mmCIF file of C-alpha atoms in Angstrom:
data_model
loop_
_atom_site.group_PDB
_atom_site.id
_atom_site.type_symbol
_atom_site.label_atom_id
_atom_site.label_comp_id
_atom_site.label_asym_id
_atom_site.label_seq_id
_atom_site.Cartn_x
_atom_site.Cartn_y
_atom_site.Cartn_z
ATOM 1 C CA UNK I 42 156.427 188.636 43.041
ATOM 2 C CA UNK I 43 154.318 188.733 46.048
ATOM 3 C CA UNK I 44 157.041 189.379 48.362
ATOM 4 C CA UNK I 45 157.193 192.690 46.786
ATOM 5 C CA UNK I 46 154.000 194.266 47.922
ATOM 6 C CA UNK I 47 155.604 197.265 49.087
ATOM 7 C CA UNK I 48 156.107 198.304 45.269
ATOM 8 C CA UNK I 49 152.942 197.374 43.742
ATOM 9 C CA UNK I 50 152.061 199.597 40.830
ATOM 10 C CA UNK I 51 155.769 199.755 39.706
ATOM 11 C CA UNK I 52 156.645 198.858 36.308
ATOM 12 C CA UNK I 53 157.160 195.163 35.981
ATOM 13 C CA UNK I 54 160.474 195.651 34.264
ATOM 14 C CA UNK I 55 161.144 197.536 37.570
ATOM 15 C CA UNK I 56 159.651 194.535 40.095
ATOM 16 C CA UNK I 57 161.443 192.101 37.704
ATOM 17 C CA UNK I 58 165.154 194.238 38.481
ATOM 18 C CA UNK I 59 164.146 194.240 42.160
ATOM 19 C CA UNK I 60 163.001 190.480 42.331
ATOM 20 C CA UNK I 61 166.609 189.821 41.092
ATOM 21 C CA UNK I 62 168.267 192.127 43.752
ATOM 22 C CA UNK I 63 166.362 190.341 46.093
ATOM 23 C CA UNK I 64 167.415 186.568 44.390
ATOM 24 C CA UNK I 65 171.371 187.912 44.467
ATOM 25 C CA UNK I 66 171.317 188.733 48.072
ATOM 26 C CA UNK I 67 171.812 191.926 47.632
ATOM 27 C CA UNK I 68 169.221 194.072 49.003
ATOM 28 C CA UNK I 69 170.446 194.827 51.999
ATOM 29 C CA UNK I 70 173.801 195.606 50.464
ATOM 30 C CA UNK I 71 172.459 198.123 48.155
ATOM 31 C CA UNK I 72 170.332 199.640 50.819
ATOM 32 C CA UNK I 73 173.452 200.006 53.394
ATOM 33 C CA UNK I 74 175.391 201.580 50.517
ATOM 34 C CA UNK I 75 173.152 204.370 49.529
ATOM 35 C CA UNK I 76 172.056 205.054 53.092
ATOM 36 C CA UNK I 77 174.992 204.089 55.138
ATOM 37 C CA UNK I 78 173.633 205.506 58.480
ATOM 38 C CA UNK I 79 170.667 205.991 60.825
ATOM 39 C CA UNK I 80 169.609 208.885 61.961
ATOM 40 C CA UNK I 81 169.712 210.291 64.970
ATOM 41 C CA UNK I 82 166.039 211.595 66.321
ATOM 42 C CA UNK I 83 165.151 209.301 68.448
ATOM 43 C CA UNK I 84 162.572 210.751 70.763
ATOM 44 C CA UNK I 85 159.890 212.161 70.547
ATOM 45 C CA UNK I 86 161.036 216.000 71.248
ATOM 46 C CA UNK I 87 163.308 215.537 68.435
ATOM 47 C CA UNK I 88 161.068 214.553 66.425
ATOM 48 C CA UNK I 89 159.253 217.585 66.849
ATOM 49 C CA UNK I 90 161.739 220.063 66.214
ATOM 50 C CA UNK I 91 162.956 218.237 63.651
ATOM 51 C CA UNK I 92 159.406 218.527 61.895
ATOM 52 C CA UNK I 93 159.386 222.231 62.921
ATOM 53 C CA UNK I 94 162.502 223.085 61.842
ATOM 54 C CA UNK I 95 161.053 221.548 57.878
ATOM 55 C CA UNK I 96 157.747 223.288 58.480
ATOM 56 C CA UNK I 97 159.241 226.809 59.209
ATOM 57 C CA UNK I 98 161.363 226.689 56.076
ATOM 58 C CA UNK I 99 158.843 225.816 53.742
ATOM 59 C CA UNK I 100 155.209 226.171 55.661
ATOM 60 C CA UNK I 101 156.142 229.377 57.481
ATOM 61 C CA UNK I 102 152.632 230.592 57.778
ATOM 62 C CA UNK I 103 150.282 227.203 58.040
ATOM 63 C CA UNK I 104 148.695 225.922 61.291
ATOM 64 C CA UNK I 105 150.887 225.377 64.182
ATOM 65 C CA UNK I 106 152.224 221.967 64.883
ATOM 66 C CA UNK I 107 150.791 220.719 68.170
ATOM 67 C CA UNK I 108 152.331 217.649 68.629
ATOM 68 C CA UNK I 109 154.820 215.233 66.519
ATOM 69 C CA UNK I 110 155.505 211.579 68.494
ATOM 70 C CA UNK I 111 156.540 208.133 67.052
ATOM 71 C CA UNK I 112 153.820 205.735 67.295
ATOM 72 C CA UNK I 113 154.097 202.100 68.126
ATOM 73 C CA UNK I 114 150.307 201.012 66.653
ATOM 74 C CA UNK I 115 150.770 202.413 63.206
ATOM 75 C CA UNK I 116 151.602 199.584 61.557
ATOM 76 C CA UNK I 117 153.218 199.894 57.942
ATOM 77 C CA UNK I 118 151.509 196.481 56.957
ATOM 78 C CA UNK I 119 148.580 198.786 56.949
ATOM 79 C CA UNK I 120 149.897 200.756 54.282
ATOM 80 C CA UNK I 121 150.178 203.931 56.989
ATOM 81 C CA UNK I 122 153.958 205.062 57.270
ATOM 82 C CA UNK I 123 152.572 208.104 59.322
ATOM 83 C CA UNK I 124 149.150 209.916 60.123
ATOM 84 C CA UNK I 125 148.248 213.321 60.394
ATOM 85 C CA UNK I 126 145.522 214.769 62.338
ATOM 86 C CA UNK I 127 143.565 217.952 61.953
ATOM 87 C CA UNK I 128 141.084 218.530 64.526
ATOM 88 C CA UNK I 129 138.521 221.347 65.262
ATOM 89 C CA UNK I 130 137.421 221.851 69.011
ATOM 90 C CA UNK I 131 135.217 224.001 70.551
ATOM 91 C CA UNK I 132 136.260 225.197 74.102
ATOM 92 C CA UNK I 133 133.610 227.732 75.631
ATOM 93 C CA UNK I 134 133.954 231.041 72.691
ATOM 94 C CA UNK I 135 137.125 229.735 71.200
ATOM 95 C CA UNK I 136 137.632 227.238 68.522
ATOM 96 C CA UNK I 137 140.821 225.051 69.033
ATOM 97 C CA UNK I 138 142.457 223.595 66.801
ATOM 98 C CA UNK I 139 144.716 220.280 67.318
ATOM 99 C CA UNK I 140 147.357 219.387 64.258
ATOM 100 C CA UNK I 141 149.611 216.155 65.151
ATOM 101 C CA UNK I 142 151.704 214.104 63.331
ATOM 102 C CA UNK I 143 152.351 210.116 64.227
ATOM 103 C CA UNK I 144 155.688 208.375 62.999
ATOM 104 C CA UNK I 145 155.316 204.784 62.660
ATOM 105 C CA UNK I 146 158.115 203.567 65.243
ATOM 106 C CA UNK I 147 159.694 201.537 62.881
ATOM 107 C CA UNK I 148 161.334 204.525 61.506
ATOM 108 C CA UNK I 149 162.881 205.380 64.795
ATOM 109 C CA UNK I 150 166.454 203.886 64.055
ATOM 110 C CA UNK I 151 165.780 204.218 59.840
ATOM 111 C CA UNK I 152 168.220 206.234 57.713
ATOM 112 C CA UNK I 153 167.213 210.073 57.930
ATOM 113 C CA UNK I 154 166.171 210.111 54.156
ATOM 114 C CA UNK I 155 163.076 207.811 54.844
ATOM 115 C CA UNK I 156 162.083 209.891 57.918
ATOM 116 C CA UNK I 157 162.184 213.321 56.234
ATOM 117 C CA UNK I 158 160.241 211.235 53.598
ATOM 118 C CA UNK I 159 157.943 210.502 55.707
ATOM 119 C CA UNK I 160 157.827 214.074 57.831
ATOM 120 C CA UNK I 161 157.539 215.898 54.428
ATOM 121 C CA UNK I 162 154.874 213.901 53.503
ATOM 122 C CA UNK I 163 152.697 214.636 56.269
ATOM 123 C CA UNK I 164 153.458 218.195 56.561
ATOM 124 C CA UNK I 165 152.104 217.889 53.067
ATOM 125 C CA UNK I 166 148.936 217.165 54.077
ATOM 126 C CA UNK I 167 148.733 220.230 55.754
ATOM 127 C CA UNK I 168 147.955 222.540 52.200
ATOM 128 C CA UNK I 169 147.002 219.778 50.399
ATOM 129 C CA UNK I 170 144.279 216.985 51.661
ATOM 130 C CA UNK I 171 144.356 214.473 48.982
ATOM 131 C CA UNK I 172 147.279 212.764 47.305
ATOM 132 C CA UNK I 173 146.580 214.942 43.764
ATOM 133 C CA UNK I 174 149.702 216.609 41.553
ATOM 134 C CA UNK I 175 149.720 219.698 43.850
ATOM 135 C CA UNK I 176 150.202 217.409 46.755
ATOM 136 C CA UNK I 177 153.401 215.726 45.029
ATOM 137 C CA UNK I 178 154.694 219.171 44.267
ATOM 138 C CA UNK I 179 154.396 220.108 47.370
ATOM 139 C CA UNK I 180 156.481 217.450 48.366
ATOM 140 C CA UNK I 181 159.131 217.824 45.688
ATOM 141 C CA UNK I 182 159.373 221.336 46.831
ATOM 142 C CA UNK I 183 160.249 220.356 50.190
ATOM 143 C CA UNK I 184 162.088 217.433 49.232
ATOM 144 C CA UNK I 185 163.736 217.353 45.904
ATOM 145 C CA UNK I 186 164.799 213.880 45.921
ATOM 146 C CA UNK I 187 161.271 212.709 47.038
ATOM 147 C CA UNK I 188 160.259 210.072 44.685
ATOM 148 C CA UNK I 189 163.954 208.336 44.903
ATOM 149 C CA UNK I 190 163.446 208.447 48.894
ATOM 150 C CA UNK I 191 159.855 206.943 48.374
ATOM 151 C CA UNK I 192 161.045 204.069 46.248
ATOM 152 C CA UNK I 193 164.068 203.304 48.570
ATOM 153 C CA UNK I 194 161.638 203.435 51.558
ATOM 154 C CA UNK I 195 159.603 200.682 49.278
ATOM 155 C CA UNK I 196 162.930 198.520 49.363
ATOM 156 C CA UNK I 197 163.809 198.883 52.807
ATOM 157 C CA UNK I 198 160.485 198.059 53.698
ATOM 158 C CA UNK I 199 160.676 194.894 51.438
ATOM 159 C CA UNK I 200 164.232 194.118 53.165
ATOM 160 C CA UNK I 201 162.821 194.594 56.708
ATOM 161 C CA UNK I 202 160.269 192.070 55.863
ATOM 162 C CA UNK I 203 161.782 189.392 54.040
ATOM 163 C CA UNK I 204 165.511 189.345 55.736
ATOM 164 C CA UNK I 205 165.033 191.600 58.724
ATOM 165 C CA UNK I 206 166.847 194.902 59.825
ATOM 166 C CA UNK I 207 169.766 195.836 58.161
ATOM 167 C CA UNK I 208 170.828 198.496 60.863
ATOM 168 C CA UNK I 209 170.432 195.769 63.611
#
């Protein structure tokens, strides 16, 4: 059961049902039937307005986005999928303030379902700091299938481990 880090705090019946996906062979099969394609935002433009275009629908009035970018160092061994940043500067009279959000590049060529995951996620954390029920519902608002995305995400990050990419 270590392999299955990703999806610690599952139920075990759960991480038992996935150990035997994983024993089958079929992992990779399952994940390339639910999510047959990747998406396609690949840069880093795109992956702005593809984050703005979320935020405007749901987040209309919060904090401007000032930058969204894929990022190469996050690295999702680390538990981080994606970082926000909220920062406060003053500049002469004028407080600035700085809101970015960092994609883990390993996401880059993912299905779209993990990356607006991922994107709602962060935009999230724009209302709501900590990871509490508002937070979730948050989420669920913006994504209704959030916590079926999430667990997927678990498996493909299991799959990209053990076996490799499956969109390769």
């Amino acid at each position: 059961m270590s392999q299955l880090k990703y999806l610690t705090g599952y139920p075990a019946e759960t991480l038992h049902q996935v150990q035997h996906i994983i024993d089958d062979g079929r992992l990779g099969d399952l994940l390339r039937q639910r999510y047959p394609q990747i998406h396609a935002v690949r840069t880093d433009n795109a992956l702005y307005q593809y984050t703005q275009t979320i935020k405007s629908e749901y987040l209309g009035k919060t904090q401007p986005l000032s930058r969204v970018a894929y990022d190469s160092k996050i690295k999702v061994i680390q538990h981080a999928l994606g970082q926000h940043h909220y920062i406060s500067r003053v500049q002469g009279t004028k407080l600035k303030t700085v809101n970015e959000i960092k994609i883990a590049s390993v996401f880059r060529t993912a299905p779209e379902a993990f990356l607006k995951m991922i994107v709602v996620h962060e935009l999230a954390h724009f209302k709501e700091k900590e990871h509490n029920k508002a937070f979730y519902q948050l989420c669920r608002h913006m994504e209704p299938n959030y916590y079926q995305y999430e667990f997927d995400l678990r498996l493909y990050l299991t799959q990209l481990e053990l076996f490799g990419d499956i969109y390769a």
